[in-house]
XYZ file of C-alpha atoms in Angstrom:
309
model
C -117.062 60.273 -76.352
C -118.426 57.543 -78.646
C -122.125 56.727 -78.771
C -122.784 53.028 -78.108
C -124.734 51.078 -80.703
C -128.296 50.330 -79.573
C -128.062 46.968 -81.321
C -125.017 46.017 -79.260
C -126.566 47.337 -76.045
C -129.747 45.362 -76.707
C -127.687 42.209 -77.261
C -125.845 42.767 -73.967
C -129.052 43.459 -72.034
C -130.712 40.385 -73.564
C -127.800 38.271 -72.299
C -128.328 39.699 -68.813
C -132.063 38.887 -69.058
C -131.161 35.319 -70.012
C -128.996 34.957 -66.899
C -125.730 35.027 -68.845
C -123.691 37.900 -67.341
C -120.392 36.580 -68.763
C -121.611 36.949 -72.339
C -123.108 40.345 -71.495
C -119.843 41.531 -69.912
C -117.816 40.575 -72.990
C -120.161 42.553 -75.265
C -120.261 45.519 -72.881
C -116.480 45.691 -72.612
C -116.268 45.851 -76.411
C -118.784 48.697 -76.387
C -116.854 50.427 -73.591
C -113.683 50.504 -75.676
C -115.521 52.869 -78.045
C -117.566 54.710 -75.402
C -115.243 55.066 -72.434
C -117.253 57.755 -70.644
C -120.780 56.479 -71.251
C -122.313 56.225 -67.769
C -124.980 53.675 -68.684
C -122.402 51.329 -70.196
C -120.107 51.754 -67.180
C -123.023 50.922 -64.868
C -123.950 47.906 -67.002
C -120.336 46.625 -66.867
C -120.387 47.055 -63.086
C -123.634 45.023 -62.890
C -122.385 42.303 -65.231
C -119.108 41.983 -63.326
C -120.926 41.573 -60.014
C -123.201 38.866 -61.384
C -120.371 37.050 -63.184
C -118.904 36.416 -59.738
C -122.280 35.339 -58.326
C -123.070 32.919 -61.144
C -119.548 31.520 -60.821
C -120.277 30.774 -57.150
C -123.655 29.302 -58.104
C -122.000 26.787 -60.444
C -120.527 24.873 -57.494
C -123.793 24.897 -55.507
C -126.169 21.922 -55.985
C -129.173 22.544 -58.232
C -132.368 23.417 -56.430
C -133.201 25.317 -53.274
C -129.648 26.230 -52.239
C -128.748 27.652 -55.647
C -132.016 29.617 -55.933
C -131.578 31.043 -52.441
C -128.023 32.090 -53.226
C -129.300 34.136 -56.176
C -132.059 35.830 -54.165
C -129.756 36.591 -51.258
C -127.233 38.113 -53.635
C -129.996 40.216 -55.208
C -130.630 41.659 -51.753
C -126.911 42.512 -51.342
C -126.766 43.875 -54.874
C -129.325 46.540 -53.936
C -126.885 48.026 -51.412
C -123.972 47.678 -53.831
C -125.531 49.738 -56.646
C -126.777 52.514 -54.348
C -123.198 53.778 -54.205
C -123.550 55.497 -57.584
C -125.986 56.570 -60.301
C -128.484 53.870 -61.292
C -129.657 53.150 -64.846
C -132.958 51.343 -65.270
C -132.340 49.344 -68.471
C -129.361 47.291 -67.244
C -130.877 47.024 -63.761
C -134.127 45.633 -65.188
C -132.162 43.212 -67.368
C -130.191 41.883 -64.383
C -133.338 41.589 -62.263
C -135.068 39.620 -65.008
C -132.129 37.229 -65.420
C -131.635 36.604 -61.701
C -135.307 36.192 -60.811
C -136.145 34.074 -63.860
C -133.235 31.736 -63.090
C -134.224 31.429 -59.422
C -137.890 30.956 -60.335
C -137.111 27.991 -62.612
C -135.295 26.330 -59.725
C -138.143 26.931 -57.255
C -140.703 25.668 -59.784
C -138.765 22.412 -60.091
C -139.385 21.777 -56.374
C -143.130 22.481 -56.186
C -143.937 18.766 -55.833
C -142.409 18.859 -52.329
C -144.523 16.775 -49.887
C -143.448 18.433 -46.640
C -146.024 21.183 -46.037
C -143.716 23.567 -44.188
C -140.987 23.322 -46.821
C -143.479 23.568 -49.673
C -144.879 26.761 -48.124
C -141.376 28.269 -48.169
C -140.820 27.208 -51.791
C -144.196 28.617 -52.852
C -143.395 31.864 -51.070
C -139.999 32.135 -52.783
C -141.613 31.429 -56.163
C -144.175 34.111 -55.326
C -141.358 36.523 -54.487
C -139.657 35.896 -57.841
C -142.924 36.532 -59.661
C -143.498 39.711 -57.666
C -140.009 41.006 -58.487
C -140.672 40.229 -62.163
C -143.928 42.192 -62.034
C -146.190 39.121 -62.291
C -148.385 40.241 -59.399
C -151.437 38.059 -60.076
C -149.307 34.895 -60.123
C -147.394 36.135 -57.086
C -150.613 36.628 -55.113
C -151.830 33.129 -55.981
C -148.535 31.575 -54.833
C -148.393 33.590 -51.601
C -152.005 32.662 -50.840
C -151.230 28.972 -51.317
C -148.161 29.337 -49.091
C -150.274 31.066 -46.445
C -152.790 28.227 -46.529
C -150.022 25.710 -45.840
C -148.279 27.926 -43.266
C -150.799 30.345 -41.709
C -149.753 33.091 -39.320
C -146.385 33.446 -41.058
C -145.475 37.140 -40.850
C -143.054 37.138 -43.791
C -145.506 35.415 -46.145
C -148.308 37.798 -45.140
C -146.073 40.842 -45.628
C -145.057 39.667 -49.110
C -148.691 38.968 -49.978
C -149.577 42.467 -48.756
C -146.790 43.965 -50.858
C -148.037 42.117 -53.935
C -151.562 43.438 -53.386
C -150.217 46.979 -52.910
C -148.188 46.763 -56.127
C -151.256 45.543 -58.003
C -153.301 48.519 -56.760
C -155.359 46.755 -54.077
C -154.278 48.945 -51.169
C -157.168 48.176 -48.830
C -156.314 44.462 -48.762
C -152.617 45.318 -48.531
C -153.158 47.485 -45.449
C -155.039 44.715 -43.621
C -152.327 42.164 -44.378
C -149.401 44.440 -43.536
C -151.029 45.269 -40.208
C -151.556 41.564 -39.535
C -147.971 40.644 -40.435
C -146.456 43.256 -38.139
C -148.755 42.219 -35.321
C -147.746 38.550 -35.565
C -143.959 39.012 -35.590
C -142.265 42.194 -36.867
C -138.816 40.602 -36.670
C -139.784 37.920 -39.212
C -140.616 40.486 -41.916
C -137.777 41.038 -44.410
C -138.090 44.677 -45.508
C -135.401 44.356 -48.171
C -137.725 42.562 -50.612
C -140.745 44.828 -50.028
C -141.145 47.222 -52.963
C -144.540 48.930 -52.720
C -144.623 52.673 -52.152
C -147.237 52.065 -49.450
C -144.745 50.135 -47.322
C -141.458 51.776 -48.341
C -142.720 55.264 -47.501
C -143.928 54.073 -44.091
C -140.573 52.399 -43.366
C -138.690 55.535 -44.451
C -140.821 57.857 -42.309
C -140.416 55.558 -39.314
C -136.645 55.414 -39.834
C -136.624 59.229 -39.872
C -137.607 59.053 -36.204
C -134.131 57.655 -35.528
C -134.908 53.932 -35.492
C -133.052 51.158 -37.300
C -132.632 47.386 -37.295
C -134.781 45.341 -34.923
C -136.120 48.427 -33.148
C -137.305 49.894 -36.464
C -139.306 46.720 -37.116
C -141.196 47.144 -33.830
C -142.000 50.816 -34.440
C -143.235 50.374 -38.032
C -146.712 49.106 -36.967
C -146.996 51.898 -34.380
C -146.299 54.607 -36.948
C -148.396 52.649 -39.436
C -151.366 53.466 -37.206
C -150.275 57.050 -36.493
C -149.706 57.863 -40.191
C -152.976 56.243 -41.261
C -151.376 53.386 -43.229
C -152.641 50.597 -40.958
C -156.125 52.081 -40.868
C -158.090 49.143 -42.315
C -159.019 46.880 -39.444
C -160.925 43.679 -38.801
C -163.016 42.530 -35.890
C -161.291 40.108 -33.543
C -162.834 36.762 -32.705
C -163.522 36.094 -29.011
C -160.533 33.730 -28.772
C -158.219 36.281 -30.429
C -159.401 39.027 -28.070
C -158.657 36.801 -25.086
C -155.189 35.974 -26.424
C -154.508 39.673 -27.061
C -155.342 40.574 -23.467
C -153.051 37.806 -22.215
C -150.243 39.053 -24.497
C -150.681 42.601 -23.178
C -150.508 41.400 -19.572
C -147.364 39.357 -20.309
C -145.645 42.268 -22.076
C -146.453 44.661 -19.250
C -144.736 42.304 -16.830
C -141.763 41.842 -19.163
C -141.265 45.605 -19.375
C -141.295 45.933 -15.587
C -138.564 43.312 -15.353
C -136.554 44.609 -18.340
C -136.301 48.179 -17.040
C -134.016 50.220 -19.304
C -133.615 47.274 -21.701
C -137.197 47.473 -22.977
C -136.530 49.196 -26.322
C -138.114 46.369 -28.324
C -140.937 45.710 -25.874
C -142.350 49.243 -25.582
C -143.395 49.675 -29.253
C -144.672 46.092 -29.321
C -146.870 46.777 -26.280
C -148.104 50.089 -27.702
C -149.124 48.298 -30.902
C -151.101 45.778 -28.851
C -152.755 48.610 -26.937
C -153.828 50.026 -30.321
C -155.330 46.663 -31.287
C -157.145 46.370 -27.945
C -158.543 49.904 -28.224
C -159.821 49.087 -31.724
C -161.423 45.938 -30.317
C -163.252 47.881 -27.606
C -164.411 50.503 -30.100
C -165.661 47.833 -32.527
C -167.530 45.946 -29.803
C -168.829 49.091 -28.081
C -166.723 48.331 -25.028
C -166.676 50.462 -21.908
C -165.136 53.900 -22.383
C -163.406 53.400 -19.035
C -161.315 50.544 -20.476
C -160.280 52.637 -23.470
C -159.276 55.535 -21.202
C -157.177 53.175 -19.080
C -155.301 52.014 -22.187
C -154.801 55.604 -23.371
C -153.292 56.473 -19.991
C -150.935 53.492 -20.264
C -149.802 54.694 -23.696
C -149.221 58.178 -22.300
C -147.064 56.802 -19.504
C -145.016 54.717 -21.953
C -144.491 57.478 -24.549
C -146.123 60.895 -24.279
C -145.320 61.891 -27.875
C -147.020 58.769 -29.259
C -150.037 59.476 -27.052
C -150.221 63.060 -28.398
C -150.063 61.865 -32.021
C -152.625 59.134 -31.411
C -155.180 61.358 -29.662
C -154.767 64.541 -31.722
């Protein structure tokens, strides 16, 4: 088995970083002819081939938002594609750099957008590219600006939380993750979340047998039970009133849904957790807390046992 030249490998990886997988693939195939069994080169050829097809598709897409989104969506699919075999960090990092840098340039070109809602999305996508590239400080600034333009957006808050977690600010991350999954778990895209704080929680929740939409609803419940969502804030009077109304509405929905309440039960339990925290923070009546604990027990005895242990 031949040993590939580091100079040639570096040239190929640099082409991937520059968003030129065709050039990289040509160099890698030359290397492969001399190193047929080298696993890193084989993996790099596999990566380059995948992205040659993607960039070919991107050529017929108009410049701007659509092209940038195509690249990010393909990056998400690419994660599943490469899990089928052994992964090598150098070519993977090179591809990630090329894809995210290319997408970021496109998003940056649109930052003068006047529509607030659309600009918030563009800022968030630019923040995501920076996060994936490891530019966490810039990512945080962009996500914060997006959140200002589009507050109460679960996906933006979750990405901001992830950026804080990756930069070592776990306390802030925990608050924001908890907030995001309270607002709308289904709007959070787990596939772009990279922090160990979140990924471990998602994995442990999935180990309980949940997946898809149901997994999203149980993540905040187990976030509380596993001590990940343990940094809390005091609710304003208006928020407390809205929370009580939401609890009442969900209780009625569950009665009507019967056996089809798989999504509603964890969502209601999470709101019970928030309401209990509110009563504890405001020195509320113990009787109210006990009533909520009983409701949790009736919904799911195992969750009650974990919560009260």
